[in-house]
Every structure is written in structure tokens, then in C-alpha cells.
mmCIF file of C-alpha atoms in Angstrom:
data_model
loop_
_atom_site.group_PDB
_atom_site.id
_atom_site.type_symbol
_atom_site.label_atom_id
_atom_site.label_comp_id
_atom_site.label_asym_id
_atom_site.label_seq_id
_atom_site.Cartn_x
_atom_site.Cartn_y
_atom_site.Cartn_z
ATOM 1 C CA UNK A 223 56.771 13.906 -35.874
ATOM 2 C CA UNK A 224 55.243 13.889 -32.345
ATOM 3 C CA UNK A 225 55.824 15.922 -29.793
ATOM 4 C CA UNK A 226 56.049 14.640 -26.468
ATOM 5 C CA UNK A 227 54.708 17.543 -23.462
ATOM 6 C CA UNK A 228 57.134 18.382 -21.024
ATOM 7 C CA UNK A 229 55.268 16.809 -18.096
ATOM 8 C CA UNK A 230 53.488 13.457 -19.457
ATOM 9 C CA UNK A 231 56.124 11.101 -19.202
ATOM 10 C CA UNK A 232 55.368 8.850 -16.421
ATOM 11 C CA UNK A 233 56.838 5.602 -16.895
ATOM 12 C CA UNK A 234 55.049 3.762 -19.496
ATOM 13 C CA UNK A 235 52.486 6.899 -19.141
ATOM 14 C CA UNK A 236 52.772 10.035 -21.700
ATOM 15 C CA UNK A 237 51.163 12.650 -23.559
ATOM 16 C CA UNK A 238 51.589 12.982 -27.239
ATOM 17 C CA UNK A 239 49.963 15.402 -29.915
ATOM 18 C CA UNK A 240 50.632 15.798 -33.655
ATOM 19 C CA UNK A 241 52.538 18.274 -35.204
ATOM 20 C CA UNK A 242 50.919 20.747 -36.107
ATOM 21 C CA UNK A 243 47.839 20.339 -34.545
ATOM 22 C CA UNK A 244 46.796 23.511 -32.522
ATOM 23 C CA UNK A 245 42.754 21.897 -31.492
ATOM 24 C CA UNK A 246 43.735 20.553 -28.074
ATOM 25 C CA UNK A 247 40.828 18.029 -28.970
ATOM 26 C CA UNK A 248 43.589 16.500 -31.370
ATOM 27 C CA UNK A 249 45.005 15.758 -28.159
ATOM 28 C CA UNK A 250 45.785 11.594 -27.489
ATOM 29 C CA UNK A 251 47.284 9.578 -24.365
ATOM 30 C CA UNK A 252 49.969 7.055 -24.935
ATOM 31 C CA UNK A 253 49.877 4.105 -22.201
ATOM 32 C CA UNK A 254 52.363 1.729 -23.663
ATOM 33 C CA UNK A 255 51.989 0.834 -27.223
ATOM 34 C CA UNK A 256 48.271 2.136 -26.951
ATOM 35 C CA UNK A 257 46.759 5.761 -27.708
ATOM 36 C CA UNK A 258 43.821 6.612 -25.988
ATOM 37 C CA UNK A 259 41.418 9.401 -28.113
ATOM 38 C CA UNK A 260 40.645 12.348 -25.495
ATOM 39 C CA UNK A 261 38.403 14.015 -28.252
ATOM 40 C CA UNK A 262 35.054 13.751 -26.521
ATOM 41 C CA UNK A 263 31.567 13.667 -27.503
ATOM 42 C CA UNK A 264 30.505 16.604 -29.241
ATOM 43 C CA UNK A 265 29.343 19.309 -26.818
ATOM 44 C CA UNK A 266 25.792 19.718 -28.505
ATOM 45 C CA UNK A 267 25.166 15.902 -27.297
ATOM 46 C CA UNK A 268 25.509 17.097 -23.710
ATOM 47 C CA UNK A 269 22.942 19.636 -24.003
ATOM 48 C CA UNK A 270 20.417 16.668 -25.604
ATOM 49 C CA UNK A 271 21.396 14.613 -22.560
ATOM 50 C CA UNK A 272 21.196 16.397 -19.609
ATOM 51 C CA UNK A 273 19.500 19.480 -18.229
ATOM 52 C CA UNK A 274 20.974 21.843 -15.896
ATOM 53 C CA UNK A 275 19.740 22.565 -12.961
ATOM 54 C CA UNK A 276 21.327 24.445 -10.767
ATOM 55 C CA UNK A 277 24.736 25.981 -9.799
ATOM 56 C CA UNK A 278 27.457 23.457 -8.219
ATOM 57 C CA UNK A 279 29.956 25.663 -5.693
ATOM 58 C CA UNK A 280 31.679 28.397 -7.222
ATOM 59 C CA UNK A 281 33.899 27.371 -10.454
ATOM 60 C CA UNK A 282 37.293 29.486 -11.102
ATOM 61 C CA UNK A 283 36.510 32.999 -12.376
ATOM 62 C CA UNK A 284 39.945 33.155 -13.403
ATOM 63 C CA UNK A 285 39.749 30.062 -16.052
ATOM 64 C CA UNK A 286 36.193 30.919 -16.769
ATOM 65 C CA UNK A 287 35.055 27.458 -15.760
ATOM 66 C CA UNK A 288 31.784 26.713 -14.124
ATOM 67 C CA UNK A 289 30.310 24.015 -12.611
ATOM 68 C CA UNK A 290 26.517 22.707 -11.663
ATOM 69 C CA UNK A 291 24.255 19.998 -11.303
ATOM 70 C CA UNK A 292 22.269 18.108 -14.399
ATOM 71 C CA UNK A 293 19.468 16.029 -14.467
ATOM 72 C CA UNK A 294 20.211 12.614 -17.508
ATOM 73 C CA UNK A 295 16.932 13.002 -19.434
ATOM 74 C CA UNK A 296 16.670 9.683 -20.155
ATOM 75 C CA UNK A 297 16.629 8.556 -15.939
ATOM 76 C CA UNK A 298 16.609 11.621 -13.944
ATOM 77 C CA UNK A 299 19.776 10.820 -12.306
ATOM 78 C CA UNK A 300 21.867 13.801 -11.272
ATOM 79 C CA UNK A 301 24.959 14.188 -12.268
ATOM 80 C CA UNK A 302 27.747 16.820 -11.144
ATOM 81 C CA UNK A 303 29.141 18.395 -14.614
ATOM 82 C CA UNK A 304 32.440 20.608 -14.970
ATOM 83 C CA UNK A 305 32.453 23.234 -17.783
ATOM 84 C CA UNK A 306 35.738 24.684 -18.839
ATOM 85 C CA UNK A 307 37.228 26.458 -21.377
ATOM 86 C CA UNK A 308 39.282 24.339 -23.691
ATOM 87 C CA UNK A 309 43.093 24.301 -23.559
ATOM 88 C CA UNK A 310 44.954 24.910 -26.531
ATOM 89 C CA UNK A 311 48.319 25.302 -24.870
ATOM 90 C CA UNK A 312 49.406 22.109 -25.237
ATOM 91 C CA UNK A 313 49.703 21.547 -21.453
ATOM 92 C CA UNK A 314 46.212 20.090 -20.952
ATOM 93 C CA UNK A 315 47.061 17.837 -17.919
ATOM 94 C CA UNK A 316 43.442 17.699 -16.507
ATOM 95 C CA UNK A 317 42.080 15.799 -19.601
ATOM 96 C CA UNK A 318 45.181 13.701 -19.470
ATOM 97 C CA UNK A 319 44.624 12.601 -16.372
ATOM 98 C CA UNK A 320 41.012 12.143 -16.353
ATOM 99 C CA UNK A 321 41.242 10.010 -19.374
ATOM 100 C CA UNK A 322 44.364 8.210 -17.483
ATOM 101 C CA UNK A 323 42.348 7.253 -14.874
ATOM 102 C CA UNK A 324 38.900 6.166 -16.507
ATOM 103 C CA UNK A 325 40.421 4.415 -19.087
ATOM 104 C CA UNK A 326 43.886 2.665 -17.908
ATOM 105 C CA UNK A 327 43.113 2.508 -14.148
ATOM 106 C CA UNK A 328 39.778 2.473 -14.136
ATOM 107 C CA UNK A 329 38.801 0.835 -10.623
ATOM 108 C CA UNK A 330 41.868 0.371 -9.252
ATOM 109 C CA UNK A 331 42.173 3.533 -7.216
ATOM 110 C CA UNK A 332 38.584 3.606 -6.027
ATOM 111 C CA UNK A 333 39.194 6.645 -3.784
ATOM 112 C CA UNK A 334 39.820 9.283 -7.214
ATOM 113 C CA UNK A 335 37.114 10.103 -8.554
ATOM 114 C CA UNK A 336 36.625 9.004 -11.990
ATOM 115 C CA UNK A 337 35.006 11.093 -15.223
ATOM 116 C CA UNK A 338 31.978 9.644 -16.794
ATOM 117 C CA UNK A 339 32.110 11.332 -20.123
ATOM 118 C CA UNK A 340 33.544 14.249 -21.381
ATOM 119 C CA UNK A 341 32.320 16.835 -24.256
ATOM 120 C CA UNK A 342 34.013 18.992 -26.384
ATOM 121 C CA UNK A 343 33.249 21.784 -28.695
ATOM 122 C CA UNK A 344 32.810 25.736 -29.109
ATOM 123 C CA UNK A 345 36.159 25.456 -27.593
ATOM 124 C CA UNK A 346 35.034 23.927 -24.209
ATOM 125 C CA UNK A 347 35.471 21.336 -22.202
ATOM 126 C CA UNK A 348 32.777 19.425 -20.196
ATOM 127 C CA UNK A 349 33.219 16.714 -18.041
ATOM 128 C CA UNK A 350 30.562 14.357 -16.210
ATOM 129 C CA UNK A 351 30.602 13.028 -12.894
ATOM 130 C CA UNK A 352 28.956 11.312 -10.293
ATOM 131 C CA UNK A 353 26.650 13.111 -8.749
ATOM 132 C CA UNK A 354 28.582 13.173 -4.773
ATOM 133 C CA UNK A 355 25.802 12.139 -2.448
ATOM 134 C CA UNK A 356 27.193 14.066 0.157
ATOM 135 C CA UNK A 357 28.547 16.857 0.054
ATOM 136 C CA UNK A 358 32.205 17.506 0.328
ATOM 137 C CA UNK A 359 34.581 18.347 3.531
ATOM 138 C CA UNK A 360 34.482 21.833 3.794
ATOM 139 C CA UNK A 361 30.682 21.692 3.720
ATOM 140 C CA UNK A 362 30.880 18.846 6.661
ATOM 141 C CA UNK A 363 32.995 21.445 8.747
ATOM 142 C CA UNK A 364 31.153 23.927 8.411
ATOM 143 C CA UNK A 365 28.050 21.869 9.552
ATOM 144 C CA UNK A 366 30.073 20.967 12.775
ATOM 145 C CA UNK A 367 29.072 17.773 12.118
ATOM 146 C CA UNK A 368 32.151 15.799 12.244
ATOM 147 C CA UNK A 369 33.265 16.669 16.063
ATOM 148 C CA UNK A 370 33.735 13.427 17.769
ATOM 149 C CA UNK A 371 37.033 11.247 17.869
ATOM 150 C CA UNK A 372 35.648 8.296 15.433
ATOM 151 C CA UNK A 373 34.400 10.404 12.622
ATOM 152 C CA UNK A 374 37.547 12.603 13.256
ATOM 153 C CA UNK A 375 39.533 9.501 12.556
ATOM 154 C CA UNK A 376 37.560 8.105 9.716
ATOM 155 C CA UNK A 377 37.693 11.236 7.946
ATOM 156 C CA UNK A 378 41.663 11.105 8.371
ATOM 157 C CA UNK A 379 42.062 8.094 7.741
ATOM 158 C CA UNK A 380 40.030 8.292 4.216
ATOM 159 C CA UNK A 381 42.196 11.592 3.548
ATOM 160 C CA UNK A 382 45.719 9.503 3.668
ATOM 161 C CA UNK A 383 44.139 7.137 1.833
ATOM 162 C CA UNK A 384 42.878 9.057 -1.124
ATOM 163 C CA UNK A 385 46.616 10.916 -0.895
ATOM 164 C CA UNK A 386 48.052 7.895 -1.207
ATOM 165 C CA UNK A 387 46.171 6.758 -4.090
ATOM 166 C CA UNK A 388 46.908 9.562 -5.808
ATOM 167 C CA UNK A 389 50.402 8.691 -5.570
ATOM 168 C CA UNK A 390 50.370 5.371 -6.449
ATOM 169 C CA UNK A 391 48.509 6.321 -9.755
ATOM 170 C CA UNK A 392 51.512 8.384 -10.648
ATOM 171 C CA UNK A 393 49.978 11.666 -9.724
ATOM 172 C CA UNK A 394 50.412 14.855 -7.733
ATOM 173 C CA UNK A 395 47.403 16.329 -6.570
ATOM 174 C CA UNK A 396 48.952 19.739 -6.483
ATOM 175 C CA UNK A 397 45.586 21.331 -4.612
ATOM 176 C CA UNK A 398 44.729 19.018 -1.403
ATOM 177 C CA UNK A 399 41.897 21.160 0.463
ATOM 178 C CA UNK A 400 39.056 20.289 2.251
ATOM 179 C CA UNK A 401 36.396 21.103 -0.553
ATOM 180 C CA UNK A 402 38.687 18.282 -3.350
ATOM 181 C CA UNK A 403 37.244 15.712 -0.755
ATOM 182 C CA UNK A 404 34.064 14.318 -1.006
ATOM 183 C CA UNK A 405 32.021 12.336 0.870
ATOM 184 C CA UNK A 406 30.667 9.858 -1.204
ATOM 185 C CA UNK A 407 28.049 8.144 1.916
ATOM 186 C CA UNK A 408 26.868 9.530 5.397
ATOM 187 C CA UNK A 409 29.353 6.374 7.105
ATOM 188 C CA UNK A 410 32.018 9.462 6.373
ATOM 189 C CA UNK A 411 34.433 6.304 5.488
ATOM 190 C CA UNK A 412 33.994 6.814 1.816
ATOM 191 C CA UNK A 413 36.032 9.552 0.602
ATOM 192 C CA UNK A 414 37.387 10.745 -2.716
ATOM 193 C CA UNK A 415 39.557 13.256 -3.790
ATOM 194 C CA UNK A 416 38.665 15.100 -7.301
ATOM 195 C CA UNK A 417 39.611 18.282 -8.980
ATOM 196 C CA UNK A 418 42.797 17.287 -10.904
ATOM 197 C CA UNK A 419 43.114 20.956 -12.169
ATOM 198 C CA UNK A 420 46.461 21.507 -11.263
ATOM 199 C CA UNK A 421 47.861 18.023 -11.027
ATOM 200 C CA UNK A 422 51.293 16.819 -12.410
ATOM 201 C CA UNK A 423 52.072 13.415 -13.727
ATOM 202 C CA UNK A 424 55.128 12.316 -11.853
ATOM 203 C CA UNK A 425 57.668 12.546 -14.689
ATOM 204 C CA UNK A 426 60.349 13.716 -16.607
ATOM 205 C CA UNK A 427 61.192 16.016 -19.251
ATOM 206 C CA UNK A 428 61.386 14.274 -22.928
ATOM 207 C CA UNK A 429 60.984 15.124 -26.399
ATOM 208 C CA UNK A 430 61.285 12.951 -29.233
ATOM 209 C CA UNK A 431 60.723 12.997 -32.970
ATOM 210 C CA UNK A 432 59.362 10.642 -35.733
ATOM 211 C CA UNK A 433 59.526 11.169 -39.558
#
């Protein structure tokens, strides 16, 4: 039978896990007709692809999830990387989401930013990102660099926007703070909201079986 989580129907949009199954790696998304695999790449591929180099903010001490900056061997390119541990609740909406919105929406909502790859193994969870060029909006208060009207608006502006996004993907954001929006170019128009942590799929409460 499957077992349909509380929280992952969203129209069309739900979670769905076998029986059984306690590895939230076993974990698939069902858009439709179609199952997505949320397994990831096996975690000892990340280490062969990237290098760390340095610490990225401050993580969650209380989920034992870090996060820092990695250097692709191959190119050099830096890339922002989120290490967590894995969830074997069964209420994994993170990976859900991040899967939902690489993989079924990919490009649509341009303002949400989108997981490259994800790894998994030694029960955690890594995902890959774009390495935010700069910086994020608690960084650009602190600075004082944003007080004048225009950038003041911009920077509001691209806020609502990325809100709105959110909502039109079928998603509460659940944690809307200055430091979940980045600044993806020095314009300040550019802004994306990320950490998906404690999001909720809009939805309803379900469960069906199958023999």
C-alpha cells in the first residue's frame, strides 16, 4: 500500500512512500501520474566533487545541519552546499519541495531558489546551490547600504515578489526573514527567497491505500 503524508497533497502535488520503508531516501514525489526519485547521489560523490572551503553563516545547532562554501573540482566554481541530517520521520517536506521545484517547476518561479543536486548517505542530506553572488538581506542591512528610496523600493518590491511566487508554487514559506533573501546581483532587483526548512505544501489531509 502507499501511504500518503499528512501535508503533501497539493492539488495534483503529493508525497508518497512505501510501506514499510523507514530510509527516508526511499522517499518519492507524485506530480500527477509521475513519481519523481528524491534518492540522491551518493554522499561519497560529493566529497569527489567539491572541496569545502569555508563556513557559510551559521546552520541550525538544533537539527545539526551545517552549511559552507565548496569549490567544483572540475571548474572552480563555488557553490553554496547545505548539510543536514537525514529525516526519517516521514515528514521530510524540505526534500519534497526542493525536488518539486527543480524538477516540475523548474524555471517558472525564477525568484525561489532552485537545488542543483542533492546527496545522500551516512544518514545525511546535502544539497547544492548556487553560489549567491551577493550576499543576502540581513548582510545588506547591516552594511547600511541600502538607505535611499530606490533601492528601498527595489528591495520591496523583489520581497513581494519572491512571496508571491512562493504562493503561486503552492507553498508556504513558513520562515520569511531578511537572511532567506538573497541578492542574487549588486542592481539589488534580483532577489530570491531560499531556505524551505519549515515550509508547508498548501494542502490537505489524505491517506489512501493500494493492495
Amino acid at each position: 500500500s502507499l501511504a500518503i503524508m499528512p501535508e503533501a497533497l497539493c492539488g495534483s502535488h503529493f508525497f508518497v512512500r512505501m510501506d514499510g520503508e523507514t530510509d527516508a531516501d526511499g522517499y518519492v514525489m507524485r506530480v500527477g501520474d509521475r513519481l519523481l526519485d528524491v534518492t540522491g547521489r551518493p554522499i561519497l560523490e560529493l566529497k569527489e566533487r567539491y572541496t569545502p572551503l569555508r563556513p557559510a553563516g551559521y546552520g541550525d545547532p538544533t537539527r545539526q545541519s551545517h552549511t559552507y562554501i565548496a569549490a567544483e573540482r572540475a571548474s572552480g566554481r563555488e557553490v553554496f552546499v547545505k548539510d543536514v541530517p537525514t529525516d526519517r520521520s516521514g515528514r521530510n517536506r524540505e526534500k519534497g519541495i526542493l525536488y518539486y521545484l527543480r524538477d516540475v517547476v523548474g524555471g517558472k518561479y525564477p525568484q525561489l531558489q532552485t537545488m542543483r543536486e542533492h546527496y545522500s548517505g551516512n544518514d545525511r542530506d546535502a544539497y547544492v546551490f548556487d553560489k549567491c553572488p551577493g550576499g543576502d538581506l540581513e548582510g545588506l542591512c547591516v552594511s547600511g547600504a541600502w538607505n535611499c528610496e530606490k533601492t528601498i523600493r527595489d528591495l520591496f518590491k523583489g520581497m513581494v515578489t519572491a512571496v508571491k511566487q512562493c504562493h503561486e508554487a503552492g507553498i508556504y514559506h513558513g520562515d520569511i526573514k531578511p537572511d532567506n533573501f538573497l541578492l542574487w546581483d549588486k542592481s539589488m532587483k534580483d532577489i530570491r527567497l531560499t531556505d524551505f526548512n519549515t515550509s508547508l505544501a498548501i494542502c490537505v489531509s489524505r491517506r489512501t491505500e493500494r493492495t
